[in-house]
Coordinates of N, CA and C in Angstrom, one line a residue:
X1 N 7.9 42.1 13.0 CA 9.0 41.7 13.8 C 8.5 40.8 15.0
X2 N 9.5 40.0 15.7 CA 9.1 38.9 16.4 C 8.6 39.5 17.9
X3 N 9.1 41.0 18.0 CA 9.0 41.6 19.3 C 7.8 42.1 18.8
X4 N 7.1 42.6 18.0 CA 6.3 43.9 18.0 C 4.7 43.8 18.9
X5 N 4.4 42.4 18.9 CA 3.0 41.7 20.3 C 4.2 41.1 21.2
X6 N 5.4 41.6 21.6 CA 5.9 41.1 23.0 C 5.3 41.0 24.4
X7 N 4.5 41.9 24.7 CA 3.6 42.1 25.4 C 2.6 40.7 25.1
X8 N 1.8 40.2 24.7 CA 1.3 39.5 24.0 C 1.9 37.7 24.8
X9 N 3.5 37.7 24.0 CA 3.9 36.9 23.6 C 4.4 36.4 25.4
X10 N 4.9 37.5 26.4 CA 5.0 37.4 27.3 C 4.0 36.9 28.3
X11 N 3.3 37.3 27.7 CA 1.2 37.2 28.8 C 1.2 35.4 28.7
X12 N 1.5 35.1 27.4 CA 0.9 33.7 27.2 C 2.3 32.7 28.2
X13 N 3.7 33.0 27.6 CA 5.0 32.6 28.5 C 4.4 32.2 29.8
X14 N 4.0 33.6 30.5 CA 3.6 33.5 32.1 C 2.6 33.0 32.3
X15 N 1.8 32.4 31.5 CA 0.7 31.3 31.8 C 0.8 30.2 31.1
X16 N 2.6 29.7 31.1 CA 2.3 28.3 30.8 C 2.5 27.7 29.3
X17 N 2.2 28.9 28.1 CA 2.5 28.8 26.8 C 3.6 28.2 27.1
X18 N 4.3 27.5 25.3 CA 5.9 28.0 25.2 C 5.4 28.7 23.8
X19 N 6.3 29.8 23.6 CA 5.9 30.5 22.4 C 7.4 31.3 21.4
X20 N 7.1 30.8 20.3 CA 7.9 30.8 19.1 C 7.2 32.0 18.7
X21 N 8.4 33.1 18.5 CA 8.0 34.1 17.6 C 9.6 34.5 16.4
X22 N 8.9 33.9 15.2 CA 10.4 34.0 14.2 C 10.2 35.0 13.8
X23 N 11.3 35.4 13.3 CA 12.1 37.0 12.9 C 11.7 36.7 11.3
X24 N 10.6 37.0 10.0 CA 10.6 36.7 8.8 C 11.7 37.5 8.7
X25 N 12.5 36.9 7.4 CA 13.4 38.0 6.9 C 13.1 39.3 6.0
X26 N 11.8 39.0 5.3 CA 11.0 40.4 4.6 C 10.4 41.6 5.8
X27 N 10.6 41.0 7.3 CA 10.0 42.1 8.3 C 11.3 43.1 8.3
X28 N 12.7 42.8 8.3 CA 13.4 43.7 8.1 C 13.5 44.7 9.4
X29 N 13.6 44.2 10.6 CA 13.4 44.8 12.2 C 14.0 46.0 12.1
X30 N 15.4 45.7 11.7 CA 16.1 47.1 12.0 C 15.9 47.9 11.1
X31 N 15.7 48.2 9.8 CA 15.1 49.1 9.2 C 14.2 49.6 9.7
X32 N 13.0 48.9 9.8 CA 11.7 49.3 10.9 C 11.9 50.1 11.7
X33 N 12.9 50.1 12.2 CA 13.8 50.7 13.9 C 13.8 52.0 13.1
X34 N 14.6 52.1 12.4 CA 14.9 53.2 11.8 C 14.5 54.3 10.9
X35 N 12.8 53.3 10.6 CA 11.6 54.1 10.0 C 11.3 55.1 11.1
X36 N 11.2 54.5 12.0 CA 10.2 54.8 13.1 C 11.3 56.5 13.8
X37 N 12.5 55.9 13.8 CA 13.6 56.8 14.3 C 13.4 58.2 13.3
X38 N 13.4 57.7 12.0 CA 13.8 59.3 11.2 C 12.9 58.8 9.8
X39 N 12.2 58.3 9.7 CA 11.0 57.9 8.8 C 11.4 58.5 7.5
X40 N 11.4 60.0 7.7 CA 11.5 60.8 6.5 C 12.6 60.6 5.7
X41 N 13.8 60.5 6.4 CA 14.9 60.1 5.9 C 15.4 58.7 4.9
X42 N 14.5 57.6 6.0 CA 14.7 56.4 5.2 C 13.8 56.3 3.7
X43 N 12.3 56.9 3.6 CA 11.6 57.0 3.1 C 12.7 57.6 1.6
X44 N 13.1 58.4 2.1 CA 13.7 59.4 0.8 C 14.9 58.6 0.2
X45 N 15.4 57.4 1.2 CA 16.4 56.8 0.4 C 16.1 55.4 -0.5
X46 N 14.6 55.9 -0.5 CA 14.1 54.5 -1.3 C 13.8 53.1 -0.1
X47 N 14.6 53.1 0.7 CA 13.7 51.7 1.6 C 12.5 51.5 2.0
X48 N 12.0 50.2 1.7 CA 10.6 50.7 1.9 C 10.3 48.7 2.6
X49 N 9.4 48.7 3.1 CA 9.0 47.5 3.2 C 7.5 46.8 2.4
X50 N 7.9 45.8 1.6 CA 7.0 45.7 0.6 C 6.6 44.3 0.9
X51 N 5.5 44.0 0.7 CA 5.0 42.7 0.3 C 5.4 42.4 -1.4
X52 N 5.4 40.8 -1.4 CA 6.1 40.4 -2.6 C 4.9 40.9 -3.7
X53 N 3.8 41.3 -3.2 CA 2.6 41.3 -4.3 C 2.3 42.7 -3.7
X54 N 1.3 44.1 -4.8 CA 0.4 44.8 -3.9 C -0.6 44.5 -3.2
X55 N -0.8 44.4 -2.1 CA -2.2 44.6 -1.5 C -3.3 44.9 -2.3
X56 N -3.2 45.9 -2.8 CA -4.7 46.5 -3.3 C -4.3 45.5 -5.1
X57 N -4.0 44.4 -4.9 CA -4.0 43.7 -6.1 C -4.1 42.3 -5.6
X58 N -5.5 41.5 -4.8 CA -5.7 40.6 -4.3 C -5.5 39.4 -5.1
X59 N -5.9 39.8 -6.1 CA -6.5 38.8 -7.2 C -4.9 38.1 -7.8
X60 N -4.0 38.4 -7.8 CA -2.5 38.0 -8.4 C -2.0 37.5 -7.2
X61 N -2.2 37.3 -6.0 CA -1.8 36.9 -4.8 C -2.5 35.2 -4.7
X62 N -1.4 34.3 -4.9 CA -1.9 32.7 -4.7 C -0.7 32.0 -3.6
X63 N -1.0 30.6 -3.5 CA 0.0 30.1 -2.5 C 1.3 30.0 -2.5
X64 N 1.9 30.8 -3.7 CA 3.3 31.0 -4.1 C 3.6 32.6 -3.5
X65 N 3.3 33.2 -3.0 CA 2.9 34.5 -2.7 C 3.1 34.8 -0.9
X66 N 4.6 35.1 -0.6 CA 4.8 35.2 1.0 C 4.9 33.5 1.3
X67 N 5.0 32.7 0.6 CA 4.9 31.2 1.3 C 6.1 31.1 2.3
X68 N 7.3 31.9 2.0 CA 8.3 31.9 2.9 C 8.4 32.1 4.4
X69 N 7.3 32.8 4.6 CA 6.7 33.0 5.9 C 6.2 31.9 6.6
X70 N 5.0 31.1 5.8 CA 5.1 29.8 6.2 C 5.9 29.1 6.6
X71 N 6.7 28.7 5.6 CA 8.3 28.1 5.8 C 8.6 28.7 7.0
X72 N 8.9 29.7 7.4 CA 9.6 30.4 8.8 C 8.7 29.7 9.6
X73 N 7.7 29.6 10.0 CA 6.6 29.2 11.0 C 6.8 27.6 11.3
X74 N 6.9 26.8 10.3 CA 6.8 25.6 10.2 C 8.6 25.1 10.6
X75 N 9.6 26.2 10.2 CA 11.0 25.7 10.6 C 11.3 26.0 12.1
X76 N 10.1 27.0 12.5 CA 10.5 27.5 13.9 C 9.9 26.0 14.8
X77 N 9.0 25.9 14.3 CA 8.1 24.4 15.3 C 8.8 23.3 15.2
X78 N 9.3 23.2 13.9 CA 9.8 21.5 13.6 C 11.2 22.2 14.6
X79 N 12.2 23.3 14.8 CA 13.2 22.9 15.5 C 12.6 22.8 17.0
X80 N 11.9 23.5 17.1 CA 11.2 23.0 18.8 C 11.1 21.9 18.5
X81 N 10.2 21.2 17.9 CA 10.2 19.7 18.0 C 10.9 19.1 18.1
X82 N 12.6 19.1 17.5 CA 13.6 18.6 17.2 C 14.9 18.6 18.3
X83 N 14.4 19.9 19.2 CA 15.1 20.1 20.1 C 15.0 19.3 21.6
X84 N 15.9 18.5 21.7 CA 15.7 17.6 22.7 C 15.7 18.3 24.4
X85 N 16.3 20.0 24.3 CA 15.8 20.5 25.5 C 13.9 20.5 25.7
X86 N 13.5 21.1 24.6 CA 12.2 21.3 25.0 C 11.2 20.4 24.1
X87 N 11.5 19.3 23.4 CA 10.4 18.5 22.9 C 9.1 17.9 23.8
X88 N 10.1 17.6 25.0 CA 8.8 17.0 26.1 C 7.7 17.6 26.2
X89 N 8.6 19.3 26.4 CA 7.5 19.7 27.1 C 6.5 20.1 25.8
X90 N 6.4 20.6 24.8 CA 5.7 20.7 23.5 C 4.5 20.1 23.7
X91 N 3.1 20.4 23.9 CA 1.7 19.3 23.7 C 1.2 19.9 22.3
X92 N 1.9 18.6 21.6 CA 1.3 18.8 20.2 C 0.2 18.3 19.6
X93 N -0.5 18.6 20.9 CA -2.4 17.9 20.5 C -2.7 19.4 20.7
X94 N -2.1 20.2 21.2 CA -2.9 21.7 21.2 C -1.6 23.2 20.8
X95 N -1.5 22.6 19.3 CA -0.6 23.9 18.5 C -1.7 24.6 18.2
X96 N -1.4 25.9 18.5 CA -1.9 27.5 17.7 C -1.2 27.9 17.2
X97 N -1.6 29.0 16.1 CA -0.6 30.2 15.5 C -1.8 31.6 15.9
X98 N -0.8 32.6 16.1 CA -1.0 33.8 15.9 C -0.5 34.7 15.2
X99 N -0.9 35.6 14.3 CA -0.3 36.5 13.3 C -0.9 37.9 13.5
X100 N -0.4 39.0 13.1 CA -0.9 40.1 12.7 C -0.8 40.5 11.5
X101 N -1.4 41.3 11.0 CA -1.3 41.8 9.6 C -0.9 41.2 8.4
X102 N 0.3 41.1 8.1 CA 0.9 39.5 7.0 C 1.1 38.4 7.9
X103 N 1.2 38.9 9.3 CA 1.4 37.4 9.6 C -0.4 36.7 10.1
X104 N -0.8 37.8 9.9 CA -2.4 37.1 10.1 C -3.0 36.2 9.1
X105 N -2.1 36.7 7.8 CA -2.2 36.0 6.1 C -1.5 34.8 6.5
X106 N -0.4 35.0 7.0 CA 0.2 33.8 7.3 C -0.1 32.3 8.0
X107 N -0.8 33.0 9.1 CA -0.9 31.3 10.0 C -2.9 31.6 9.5
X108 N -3.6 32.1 8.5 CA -5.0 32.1 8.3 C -4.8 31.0 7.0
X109 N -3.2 31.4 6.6 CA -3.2 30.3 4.8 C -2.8 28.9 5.3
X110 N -2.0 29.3 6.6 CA -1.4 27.5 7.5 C -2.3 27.1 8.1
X111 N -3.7 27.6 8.2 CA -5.1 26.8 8.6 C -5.6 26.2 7.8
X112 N -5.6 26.6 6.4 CA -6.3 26.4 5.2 C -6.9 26.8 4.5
X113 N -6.6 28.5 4.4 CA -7.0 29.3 3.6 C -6.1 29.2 2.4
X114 N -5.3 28.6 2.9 CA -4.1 28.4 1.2 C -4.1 26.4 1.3
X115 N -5.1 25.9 0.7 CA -5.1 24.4 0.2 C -3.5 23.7 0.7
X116 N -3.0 24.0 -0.1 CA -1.3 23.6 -0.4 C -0.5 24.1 1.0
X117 N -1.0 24.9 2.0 CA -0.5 25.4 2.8 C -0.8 24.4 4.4
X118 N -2.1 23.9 4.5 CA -2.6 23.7 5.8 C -1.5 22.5 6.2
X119 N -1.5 22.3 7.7 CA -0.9 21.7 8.5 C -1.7 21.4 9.6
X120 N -2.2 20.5 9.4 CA -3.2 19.6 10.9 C -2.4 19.6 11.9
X121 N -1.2 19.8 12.4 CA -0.7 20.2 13.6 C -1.3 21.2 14.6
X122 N -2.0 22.0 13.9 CA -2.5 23.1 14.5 C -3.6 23.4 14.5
X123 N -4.4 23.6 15.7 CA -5.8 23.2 16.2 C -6.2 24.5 16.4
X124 N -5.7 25.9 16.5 CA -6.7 26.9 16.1 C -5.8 28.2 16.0
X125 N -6.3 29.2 15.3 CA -5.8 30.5 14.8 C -6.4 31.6 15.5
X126 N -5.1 32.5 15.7 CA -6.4 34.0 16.2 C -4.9 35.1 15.1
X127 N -6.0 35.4 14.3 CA -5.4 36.2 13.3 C -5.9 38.0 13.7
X128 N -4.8 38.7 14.1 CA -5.4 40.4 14.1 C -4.7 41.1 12.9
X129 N -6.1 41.8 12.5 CA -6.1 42.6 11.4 C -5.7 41.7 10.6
X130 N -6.3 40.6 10.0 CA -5.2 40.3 9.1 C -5.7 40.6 7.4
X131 N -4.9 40.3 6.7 CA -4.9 40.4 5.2 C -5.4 39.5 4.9
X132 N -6.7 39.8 4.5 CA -7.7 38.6 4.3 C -8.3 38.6 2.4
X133 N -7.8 39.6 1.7 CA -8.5 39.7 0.6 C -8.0 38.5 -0.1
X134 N -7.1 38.0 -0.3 CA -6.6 36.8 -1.2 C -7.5 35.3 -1.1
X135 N -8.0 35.8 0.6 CA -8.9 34.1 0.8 C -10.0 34.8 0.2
X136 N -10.8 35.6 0.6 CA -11.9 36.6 0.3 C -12.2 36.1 -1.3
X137 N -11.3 36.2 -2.3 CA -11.1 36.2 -3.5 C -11.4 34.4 -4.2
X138 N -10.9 33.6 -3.5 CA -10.6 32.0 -3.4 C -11.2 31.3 -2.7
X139 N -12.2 32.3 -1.8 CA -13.2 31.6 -0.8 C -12.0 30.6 0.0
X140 N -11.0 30.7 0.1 CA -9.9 30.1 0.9 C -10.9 30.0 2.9
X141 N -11.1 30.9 3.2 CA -11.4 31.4 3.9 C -13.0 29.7 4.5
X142 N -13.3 29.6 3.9 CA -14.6 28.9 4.0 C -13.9 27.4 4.1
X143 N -12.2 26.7 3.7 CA -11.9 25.7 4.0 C -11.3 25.6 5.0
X144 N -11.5 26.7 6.1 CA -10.9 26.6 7.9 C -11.6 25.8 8.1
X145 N -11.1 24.7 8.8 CA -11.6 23.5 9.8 C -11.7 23.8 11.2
X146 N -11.3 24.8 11.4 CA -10.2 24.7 13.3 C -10.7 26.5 14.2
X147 N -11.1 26.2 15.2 CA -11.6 27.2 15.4 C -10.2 28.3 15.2
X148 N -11.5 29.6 15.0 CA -10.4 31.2 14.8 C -10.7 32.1 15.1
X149 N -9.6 33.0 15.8 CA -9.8 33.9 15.8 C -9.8 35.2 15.1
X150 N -10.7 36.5 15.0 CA -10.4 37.3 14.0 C -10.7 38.5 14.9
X151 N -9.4 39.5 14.9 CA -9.8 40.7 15.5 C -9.1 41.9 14.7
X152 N -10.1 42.9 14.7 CA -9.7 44.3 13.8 C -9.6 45.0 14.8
X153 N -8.7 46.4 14.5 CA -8.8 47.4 15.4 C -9.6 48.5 15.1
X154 N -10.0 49.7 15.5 CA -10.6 50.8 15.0 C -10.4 51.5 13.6
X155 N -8.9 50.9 13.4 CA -8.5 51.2 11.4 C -8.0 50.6 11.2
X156 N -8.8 49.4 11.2 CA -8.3 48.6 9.9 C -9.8 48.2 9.3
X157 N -9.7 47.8 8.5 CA -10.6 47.0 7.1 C -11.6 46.0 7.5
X158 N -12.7 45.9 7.7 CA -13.9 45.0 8.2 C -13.3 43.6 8.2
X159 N -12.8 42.6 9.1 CA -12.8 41.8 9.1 C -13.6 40.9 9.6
X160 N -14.6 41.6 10.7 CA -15.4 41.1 11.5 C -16.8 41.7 11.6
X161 N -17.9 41.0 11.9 CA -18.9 41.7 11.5 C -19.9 42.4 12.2
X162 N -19.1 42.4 13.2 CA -20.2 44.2 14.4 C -19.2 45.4 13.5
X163 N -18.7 45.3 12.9 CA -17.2 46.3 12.0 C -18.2 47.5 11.2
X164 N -18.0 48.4 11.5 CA -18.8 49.7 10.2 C -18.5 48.9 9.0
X165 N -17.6 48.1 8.3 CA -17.7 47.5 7.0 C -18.1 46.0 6.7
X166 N -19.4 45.7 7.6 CA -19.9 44.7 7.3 C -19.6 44.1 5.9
X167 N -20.0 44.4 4.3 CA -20.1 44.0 3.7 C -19.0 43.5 3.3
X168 N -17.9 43.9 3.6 CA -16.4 43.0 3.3 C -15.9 42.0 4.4
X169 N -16.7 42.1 5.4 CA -16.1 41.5 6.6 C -15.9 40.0 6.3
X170 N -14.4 39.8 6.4 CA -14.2 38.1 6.1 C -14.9 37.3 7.3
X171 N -15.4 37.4 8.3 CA -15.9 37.0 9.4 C -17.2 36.1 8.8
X172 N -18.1 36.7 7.6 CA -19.1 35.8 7.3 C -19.0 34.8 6.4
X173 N -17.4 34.6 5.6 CA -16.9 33.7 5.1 C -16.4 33.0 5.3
X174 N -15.7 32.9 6.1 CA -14.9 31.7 7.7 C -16.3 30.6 7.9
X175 N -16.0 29.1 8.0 CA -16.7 28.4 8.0 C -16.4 27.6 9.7
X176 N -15.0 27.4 9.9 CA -14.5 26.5 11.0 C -15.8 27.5 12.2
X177 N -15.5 25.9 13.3 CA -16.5 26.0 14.4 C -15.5 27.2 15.2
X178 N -16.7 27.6 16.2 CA -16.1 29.0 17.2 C -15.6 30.3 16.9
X179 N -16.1 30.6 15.7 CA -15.4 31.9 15.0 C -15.4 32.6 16.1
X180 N -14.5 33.5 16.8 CA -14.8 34.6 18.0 C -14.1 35.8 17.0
X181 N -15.5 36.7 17.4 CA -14.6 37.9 16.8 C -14.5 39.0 17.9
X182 N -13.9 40.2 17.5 CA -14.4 41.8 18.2 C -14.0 42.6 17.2
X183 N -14.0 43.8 18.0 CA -13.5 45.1 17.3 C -13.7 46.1 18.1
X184 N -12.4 46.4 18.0 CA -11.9 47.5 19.3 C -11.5 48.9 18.7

């Protein structure tokens, strides 16, 4: 959901960002809301929030796979761009994306981990926790041009390489200059 790094999204506002955060329609907010409210309940009526592919099935995951999300990312900028209140102010010599989790998949595939996906508009990535097995799989991961960022938390899945799971950590397969990582 477009709130859920508000905190985040606010820090960068107050220093000057301007910052687009779209609502994907597969995030499904208010459901979410309502996981969280009575979990058990929704759980038992069948709703569930799914990616279009499994996870633990990297290998069937290609650039046709969540591209929608892209699309959401790319319709959110071109209408800032388009919008004659705030075009000026836009410096589109220094676009980022940020993502977490799918959306870490997301703006990691609009760098150029997904060929068919990249957009030279955007000069660098900071992806947390993100879903990295599909580039992992397609060495996608090694056609970043643009510095990135990669950060895991205490549970999630080695993406970075001070991580207890070095040997999966997509961090040594990322090629772009300035990889910064952590792990918290």
């Amino acid at each position: 959901c477009e709130t859920e790094s508000a905190f985040l999204a606010q820090y960068m506002a107050d220093n000057g960002y301007i910052v687009v955060a779209p609502r994907h329609q597969d995030a499904d907010c208010q459901r979410m809301s309502g996981m969280r409210q009575n979990g058990l309940q929704t759980m038992r009526s069948g709703k569930s929030i799914r990616p279009e592919e499994s996870f633990r099935a990297p290998r069937v995951w290609t650039d046709k796979i969540e591209k929608d999300r892209r699309e959401d990312v790319l319709f959110a900028v071109s209408s800032l761009l388009d919008d004659r209140q705030y075009k000026n102010y836009v410096d589109t010599d220094h676009m980022g994306l940020m993502g977490q989790e799918l959306g870490g998949y997301t703006v990691l595939g609009t760098a150029g981990g997904w060929k068919a996906w990249r957009d030279a508009r955007f000069k660098a990535v900071a992806a947390y926790a993100p879903y990295t097995e599909p580039y992992l799989m397609n060495r996608g991961l090694s056609r970043i041009r643009i510095p990135v960022l990669l950060q895991e938390g205490s549970r999630t899945r080695g993406y970075v390489p001070d991580s207890p799971y070095k040997k999966t950590a997509a961090y040594g397969y990322a090629q772009a200059p300035n990889i910064i990582s952590s792990w918290t």
